PDB file of C-alpha atoms in Angstrom:
ATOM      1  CA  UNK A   1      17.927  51.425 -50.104  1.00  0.00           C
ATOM      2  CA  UNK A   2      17.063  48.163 -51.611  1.00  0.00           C
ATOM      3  CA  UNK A   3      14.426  46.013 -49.039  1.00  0.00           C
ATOM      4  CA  UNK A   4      14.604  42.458 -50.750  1.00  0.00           C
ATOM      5  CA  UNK A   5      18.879  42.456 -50.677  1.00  0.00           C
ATOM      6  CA  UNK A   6      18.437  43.524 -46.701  1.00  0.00           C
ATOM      7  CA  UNK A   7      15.921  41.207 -46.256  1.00  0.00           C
ATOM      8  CA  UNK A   8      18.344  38.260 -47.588  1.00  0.00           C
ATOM      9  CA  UNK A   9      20.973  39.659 -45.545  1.00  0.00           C
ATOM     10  CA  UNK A  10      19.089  39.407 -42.633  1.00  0.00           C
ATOM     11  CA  UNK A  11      17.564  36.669 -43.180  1.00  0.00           C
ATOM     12  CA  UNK A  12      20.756  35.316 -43.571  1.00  0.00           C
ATOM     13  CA  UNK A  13      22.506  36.469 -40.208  1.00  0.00           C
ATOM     14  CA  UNK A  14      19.606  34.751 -38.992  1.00  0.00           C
ATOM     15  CA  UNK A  15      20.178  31.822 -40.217  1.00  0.00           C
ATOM     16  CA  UNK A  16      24.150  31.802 -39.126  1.00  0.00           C
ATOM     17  CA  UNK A  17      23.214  33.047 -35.854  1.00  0.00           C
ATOM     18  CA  UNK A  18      20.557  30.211 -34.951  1.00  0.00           C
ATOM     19  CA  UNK A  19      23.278  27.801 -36.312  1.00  0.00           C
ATOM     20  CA  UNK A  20      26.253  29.030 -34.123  1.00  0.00           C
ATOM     21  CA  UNK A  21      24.451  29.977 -30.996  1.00  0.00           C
ATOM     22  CA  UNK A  22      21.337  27.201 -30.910  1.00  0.00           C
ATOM     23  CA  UNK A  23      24.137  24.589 -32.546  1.00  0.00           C
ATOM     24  CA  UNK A  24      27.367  24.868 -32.703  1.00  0.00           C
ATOM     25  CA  UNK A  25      27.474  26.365 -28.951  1.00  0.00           C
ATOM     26  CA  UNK A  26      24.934  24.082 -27.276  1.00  0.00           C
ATOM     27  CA  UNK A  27      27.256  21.065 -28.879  1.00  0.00           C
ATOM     28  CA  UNK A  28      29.941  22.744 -27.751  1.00  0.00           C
ATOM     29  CA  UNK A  29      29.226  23.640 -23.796  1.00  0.00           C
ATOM     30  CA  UNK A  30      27.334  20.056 -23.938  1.00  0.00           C
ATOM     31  CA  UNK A  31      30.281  18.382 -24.846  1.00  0.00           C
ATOM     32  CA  UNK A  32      32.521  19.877 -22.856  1.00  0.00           C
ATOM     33  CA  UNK A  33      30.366  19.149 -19.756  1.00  0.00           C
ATOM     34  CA  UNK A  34      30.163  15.530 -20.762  1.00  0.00           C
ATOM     35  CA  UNK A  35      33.933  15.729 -21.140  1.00  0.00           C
ATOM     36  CA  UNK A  36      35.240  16.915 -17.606  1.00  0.00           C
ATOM     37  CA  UNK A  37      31.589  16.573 -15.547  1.00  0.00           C
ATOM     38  CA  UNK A  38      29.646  13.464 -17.080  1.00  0.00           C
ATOM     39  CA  UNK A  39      28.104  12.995 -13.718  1.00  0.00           C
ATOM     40  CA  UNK A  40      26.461  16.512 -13.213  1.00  0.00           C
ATOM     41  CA  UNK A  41      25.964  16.792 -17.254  1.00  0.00           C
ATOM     42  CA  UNK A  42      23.884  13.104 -17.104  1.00  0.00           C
ATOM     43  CA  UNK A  43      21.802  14.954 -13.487  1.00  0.00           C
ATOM     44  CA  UNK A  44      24.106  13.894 -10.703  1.00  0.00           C
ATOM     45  CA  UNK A  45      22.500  10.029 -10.713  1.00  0.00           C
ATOM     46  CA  UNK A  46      23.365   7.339  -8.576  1.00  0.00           C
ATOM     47  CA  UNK A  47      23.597   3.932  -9.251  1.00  0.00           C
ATOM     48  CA  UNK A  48      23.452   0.645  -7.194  1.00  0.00           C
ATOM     49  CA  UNK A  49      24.142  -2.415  -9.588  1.00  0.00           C
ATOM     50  CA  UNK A  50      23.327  -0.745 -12.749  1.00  0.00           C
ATOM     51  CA  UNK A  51      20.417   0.907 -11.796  1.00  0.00           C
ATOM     52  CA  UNK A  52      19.570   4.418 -11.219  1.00  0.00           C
ATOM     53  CA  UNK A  53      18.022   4.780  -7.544  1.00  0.00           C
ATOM     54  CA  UNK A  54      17.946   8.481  -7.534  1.00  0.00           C
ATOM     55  CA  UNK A  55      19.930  11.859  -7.697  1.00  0.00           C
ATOM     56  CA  UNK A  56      22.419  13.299  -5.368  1.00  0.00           C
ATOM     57  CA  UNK A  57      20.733  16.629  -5.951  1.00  0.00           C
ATOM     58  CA  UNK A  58      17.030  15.293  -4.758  1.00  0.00           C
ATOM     59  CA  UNK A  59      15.336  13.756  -1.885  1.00  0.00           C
ATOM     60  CA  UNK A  60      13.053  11.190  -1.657  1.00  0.00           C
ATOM     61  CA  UNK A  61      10.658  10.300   1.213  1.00  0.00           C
ATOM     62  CA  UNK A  62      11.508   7.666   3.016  1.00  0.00           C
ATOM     63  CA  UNK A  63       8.796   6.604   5.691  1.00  0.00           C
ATOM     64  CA  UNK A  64      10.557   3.233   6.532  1.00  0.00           C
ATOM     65  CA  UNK A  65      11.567   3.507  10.504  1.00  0.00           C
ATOM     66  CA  UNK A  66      14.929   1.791   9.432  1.00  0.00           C
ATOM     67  CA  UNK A  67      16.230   4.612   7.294  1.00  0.00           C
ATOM     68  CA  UNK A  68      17.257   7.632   7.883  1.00  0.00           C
ATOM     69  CA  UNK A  69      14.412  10.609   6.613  1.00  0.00           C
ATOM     70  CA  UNK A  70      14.993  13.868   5.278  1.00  0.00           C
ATOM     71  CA  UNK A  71      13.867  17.235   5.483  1.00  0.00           C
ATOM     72  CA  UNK A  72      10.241  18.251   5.003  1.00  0.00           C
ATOM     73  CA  UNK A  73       9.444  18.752   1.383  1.00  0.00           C
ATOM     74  CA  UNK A  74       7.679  21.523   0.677  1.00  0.00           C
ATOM     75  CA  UNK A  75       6.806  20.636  -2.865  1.00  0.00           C
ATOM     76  CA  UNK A  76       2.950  20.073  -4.273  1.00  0.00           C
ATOM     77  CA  UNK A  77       1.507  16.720  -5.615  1.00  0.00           C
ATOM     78  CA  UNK A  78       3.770  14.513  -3.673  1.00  0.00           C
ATOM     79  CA  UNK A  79       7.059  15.154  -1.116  1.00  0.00           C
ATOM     80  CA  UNK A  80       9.947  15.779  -3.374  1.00  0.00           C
ATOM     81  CA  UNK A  81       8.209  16.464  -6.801  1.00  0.00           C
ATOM     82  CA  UNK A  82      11.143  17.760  -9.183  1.00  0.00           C
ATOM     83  CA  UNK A  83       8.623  18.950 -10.926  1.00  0.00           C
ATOM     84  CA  UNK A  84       7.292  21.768  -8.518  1.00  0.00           C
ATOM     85  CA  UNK A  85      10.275  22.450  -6.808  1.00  0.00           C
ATOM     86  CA  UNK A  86      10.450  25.366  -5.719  1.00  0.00           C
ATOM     87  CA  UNK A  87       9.644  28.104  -2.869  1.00  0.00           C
ATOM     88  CA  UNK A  88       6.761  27.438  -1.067  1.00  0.00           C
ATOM     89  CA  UNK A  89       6.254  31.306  -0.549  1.00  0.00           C
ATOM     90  CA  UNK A  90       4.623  30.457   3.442  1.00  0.00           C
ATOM     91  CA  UNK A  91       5.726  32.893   5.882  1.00  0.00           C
ATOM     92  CA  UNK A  92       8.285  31.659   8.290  1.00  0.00           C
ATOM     93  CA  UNK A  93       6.647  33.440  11.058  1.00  0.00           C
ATOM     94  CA  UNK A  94       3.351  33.974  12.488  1.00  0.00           C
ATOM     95  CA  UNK A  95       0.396  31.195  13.295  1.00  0.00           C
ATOM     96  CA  UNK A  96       0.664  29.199  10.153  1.00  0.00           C
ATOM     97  CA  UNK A  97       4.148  28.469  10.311  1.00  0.00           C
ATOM     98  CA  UNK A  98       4.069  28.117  13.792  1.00  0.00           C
ATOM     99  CA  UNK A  99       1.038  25.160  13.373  1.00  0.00           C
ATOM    100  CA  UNK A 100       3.718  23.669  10.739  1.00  0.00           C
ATOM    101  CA  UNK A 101       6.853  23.608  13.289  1.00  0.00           C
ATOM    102  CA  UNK A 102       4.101  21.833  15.848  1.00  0.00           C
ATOM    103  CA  UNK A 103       3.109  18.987  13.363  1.00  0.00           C
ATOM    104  CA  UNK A 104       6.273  18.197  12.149  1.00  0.00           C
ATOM    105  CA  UNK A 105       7.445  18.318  16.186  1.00  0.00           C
ATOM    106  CA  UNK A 106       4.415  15.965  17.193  1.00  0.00           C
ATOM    107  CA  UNK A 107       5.647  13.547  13.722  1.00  0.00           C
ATOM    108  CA  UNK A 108       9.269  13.824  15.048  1.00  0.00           C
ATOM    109  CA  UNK A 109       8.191  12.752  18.868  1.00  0.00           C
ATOM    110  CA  UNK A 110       5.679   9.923  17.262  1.00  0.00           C
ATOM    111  CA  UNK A 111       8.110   8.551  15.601  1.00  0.00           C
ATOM    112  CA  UNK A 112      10.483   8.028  18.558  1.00  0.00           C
ATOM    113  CA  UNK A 113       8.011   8.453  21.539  1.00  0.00           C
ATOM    114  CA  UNK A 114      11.565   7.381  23.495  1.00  0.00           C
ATOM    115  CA  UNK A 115      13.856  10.290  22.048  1.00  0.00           C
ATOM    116  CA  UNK A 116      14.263  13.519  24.468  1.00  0.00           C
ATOM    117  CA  UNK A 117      16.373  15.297  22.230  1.00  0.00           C
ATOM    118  CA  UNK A 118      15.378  18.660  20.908  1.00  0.00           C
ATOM    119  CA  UNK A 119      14.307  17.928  17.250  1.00  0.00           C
ATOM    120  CA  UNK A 120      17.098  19.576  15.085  1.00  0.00           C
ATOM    121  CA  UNK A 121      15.522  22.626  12.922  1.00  0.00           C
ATOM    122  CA  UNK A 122      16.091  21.144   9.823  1.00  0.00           C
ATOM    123  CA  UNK A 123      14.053  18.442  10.625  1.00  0.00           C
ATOM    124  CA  UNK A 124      10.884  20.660  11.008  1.00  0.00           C
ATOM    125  CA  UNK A 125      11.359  23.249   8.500  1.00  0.00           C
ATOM    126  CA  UNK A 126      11.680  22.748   4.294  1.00  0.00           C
ATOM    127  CA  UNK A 127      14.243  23.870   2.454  1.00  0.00           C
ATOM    128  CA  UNK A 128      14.286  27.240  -0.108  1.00  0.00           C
ATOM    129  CA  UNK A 129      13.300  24.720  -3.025  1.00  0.00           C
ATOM    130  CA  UNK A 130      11.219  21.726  -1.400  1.00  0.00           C
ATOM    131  CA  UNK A 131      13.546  19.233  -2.781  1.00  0.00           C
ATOM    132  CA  UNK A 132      16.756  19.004  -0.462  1.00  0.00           C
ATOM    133  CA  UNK A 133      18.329  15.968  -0.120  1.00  0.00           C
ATOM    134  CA  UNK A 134      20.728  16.306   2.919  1.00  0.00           C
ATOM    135  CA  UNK A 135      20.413  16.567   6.550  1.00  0.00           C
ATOM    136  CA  UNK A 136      22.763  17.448   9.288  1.00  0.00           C
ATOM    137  CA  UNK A 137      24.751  15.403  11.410  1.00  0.00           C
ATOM    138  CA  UNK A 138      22.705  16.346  14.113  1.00  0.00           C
ATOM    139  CA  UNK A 139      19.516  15.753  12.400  1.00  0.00           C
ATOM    140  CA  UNK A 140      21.227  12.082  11.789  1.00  0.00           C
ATOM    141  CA  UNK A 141      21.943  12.071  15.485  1.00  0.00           C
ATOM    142  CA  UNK A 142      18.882  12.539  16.374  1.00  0.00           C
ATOM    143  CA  UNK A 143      17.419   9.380  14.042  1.00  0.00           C
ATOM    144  CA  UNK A 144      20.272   7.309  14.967  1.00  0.00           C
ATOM    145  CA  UNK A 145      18.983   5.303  17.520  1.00  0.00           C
ATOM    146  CA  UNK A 146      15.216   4.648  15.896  1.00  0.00           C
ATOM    147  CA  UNK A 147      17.259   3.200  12.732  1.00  0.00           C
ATOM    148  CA  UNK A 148      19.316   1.365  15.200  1.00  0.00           C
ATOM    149  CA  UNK A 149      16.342  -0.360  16.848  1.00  0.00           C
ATOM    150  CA  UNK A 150      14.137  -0.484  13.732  1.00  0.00           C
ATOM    151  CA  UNK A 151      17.501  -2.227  12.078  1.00  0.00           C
ATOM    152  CA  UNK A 152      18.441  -4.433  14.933  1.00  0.00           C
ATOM    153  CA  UNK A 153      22.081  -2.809  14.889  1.00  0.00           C
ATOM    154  CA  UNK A 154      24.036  -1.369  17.612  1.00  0.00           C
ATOM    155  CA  UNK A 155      24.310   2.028  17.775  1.00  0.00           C
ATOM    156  CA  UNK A 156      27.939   2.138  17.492  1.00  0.00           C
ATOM    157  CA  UNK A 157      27.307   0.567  14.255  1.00  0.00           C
ATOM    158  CA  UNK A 158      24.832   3.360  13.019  1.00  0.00           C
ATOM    159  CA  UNK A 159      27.402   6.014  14.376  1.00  0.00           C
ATOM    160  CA  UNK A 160      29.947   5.205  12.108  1.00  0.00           C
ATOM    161  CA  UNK A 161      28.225   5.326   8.773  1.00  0.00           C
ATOM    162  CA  UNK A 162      26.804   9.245   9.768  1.00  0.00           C
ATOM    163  CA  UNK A 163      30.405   9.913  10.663  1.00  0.00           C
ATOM    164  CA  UNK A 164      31.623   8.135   7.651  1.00  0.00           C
ATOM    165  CA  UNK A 165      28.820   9.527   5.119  1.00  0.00           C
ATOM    166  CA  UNK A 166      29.479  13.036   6.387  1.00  0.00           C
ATOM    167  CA  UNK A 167      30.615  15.417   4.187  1.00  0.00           C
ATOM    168  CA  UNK A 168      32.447  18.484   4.755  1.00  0.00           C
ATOM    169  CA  UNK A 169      32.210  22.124   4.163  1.00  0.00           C
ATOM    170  CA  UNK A 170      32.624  23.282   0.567  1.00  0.00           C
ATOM    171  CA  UNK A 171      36.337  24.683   0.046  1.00  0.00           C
ATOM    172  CA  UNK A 172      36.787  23.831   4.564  1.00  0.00           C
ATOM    173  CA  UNK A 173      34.691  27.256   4.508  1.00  0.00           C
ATOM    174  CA  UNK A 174      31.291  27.839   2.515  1.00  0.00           C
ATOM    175  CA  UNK A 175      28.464  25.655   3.895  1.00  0.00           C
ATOM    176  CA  UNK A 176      28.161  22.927   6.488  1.00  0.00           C
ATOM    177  CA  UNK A 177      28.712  19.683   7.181  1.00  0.00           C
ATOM    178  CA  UNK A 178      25.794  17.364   5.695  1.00  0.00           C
ATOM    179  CA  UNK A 179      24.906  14.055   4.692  1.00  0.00           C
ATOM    180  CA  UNK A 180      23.095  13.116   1.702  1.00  0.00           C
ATOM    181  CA  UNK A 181      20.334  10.846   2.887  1.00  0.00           C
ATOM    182  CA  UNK A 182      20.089   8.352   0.197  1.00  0.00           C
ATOM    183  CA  UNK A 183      23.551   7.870   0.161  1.00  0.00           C
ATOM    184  CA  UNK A 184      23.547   7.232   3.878  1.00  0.00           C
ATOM    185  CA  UNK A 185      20.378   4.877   3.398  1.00  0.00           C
ATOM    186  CA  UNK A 186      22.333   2.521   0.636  1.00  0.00           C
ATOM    187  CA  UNK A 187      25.359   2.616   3.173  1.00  0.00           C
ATOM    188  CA  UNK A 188      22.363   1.120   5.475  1.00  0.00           C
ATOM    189  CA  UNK A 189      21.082  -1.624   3.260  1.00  0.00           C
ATOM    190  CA  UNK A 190      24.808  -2.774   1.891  1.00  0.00           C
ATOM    191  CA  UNK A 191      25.242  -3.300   5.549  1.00  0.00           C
ATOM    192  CA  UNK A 192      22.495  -5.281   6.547  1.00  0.00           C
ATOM    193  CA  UNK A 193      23.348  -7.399   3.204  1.00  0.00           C
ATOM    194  CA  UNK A 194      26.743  -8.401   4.313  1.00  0.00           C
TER     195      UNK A 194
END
């Protein structure tokens, strides 16, 4: 058994293999993703004139009473930190969560001392990674008429772009319906621009 001509030879199929699968693959799957998905490849941005104004796959807190506001984000630092997304690993039940639920409740009802609706769930609970940025059309329901007010729009007005920005289930089966909040909010903006 000879060490130094096994040595070379592995030292070789090292080499090879670090080319083809830290390379030649990684080119490979990256091109093909830029190829037939350049918008989920590049992080699912969107883009109003030019600009990148956020992702499709995050939130971002907006406190503004004439938008539309998303889920409670359980992430550290700051409410939708990328970086810490994640679970928040707090019970859903017992006297903690329950003094959550009752804070985000009393926000909810501060926010629109006027609105008797029961605050949708989402709307008081985070989602599994801190970071989601949809809501349902209920939980846009229930906002509609503080954006309304807060926009000086009617609330026929408001209606239609949380029936227009809804989307559907995935496949009419997996899922439900949502709306991505940003998207919703630009929707906002472009109209009070025209």
């Amino acid at each position: 058994m000879d060490i130094g001509k096994n040595l070379k030879r592995s030292a070789l199929l090292l080499l090879v293999m670090t080319v083809l699968c830290g390379g030649v693959y990684t080119l490979a799957v990256t091109g093909v993703a830029q190829l037939f998905f350049p918008g989920q490849a590049n992080g699912s941005i969107i883009k109003e004139d030019g600009q990148a104004v956020g992702s499709e796959l995050i939130g971002q807190n907006f406190t503004d009473p004439g938008y539309f506001w998303g889920r409670p984000s359980a992430t550290s630092g700051h409410p939708y930190n990328a970086m810490s997304g994640a679970g928040s690993n707090k019970a859903v039940t017992g006297d903690e969560a329950a003094a959550r639920v009752r804070q985000w409740l009393d926000f909810w009802k501060e926010a629109d001392p006027g609105n008797t609706a029961p605050v949708p769930v989402e709307l008081v609970t985070a989602s599994g990674s801190g970071l989601d940025p949809h809501i349902s059309p209920a939980a846009a329901q229930y906002q509609a008429n503080r954006v309304a007010r807060a926009r000086g729009l009617s609330l026929d007005e408001v209606n239609k772009l949380i029936q227009t920005h809804t989307e559907g289930r995935f496949l009419w089966v997996f899922g439900e319906e949502r709306i991505n909040v940003l998207r919703l909010n630009m929707a906002l903006d472009s109209l009070a621009a025209q």
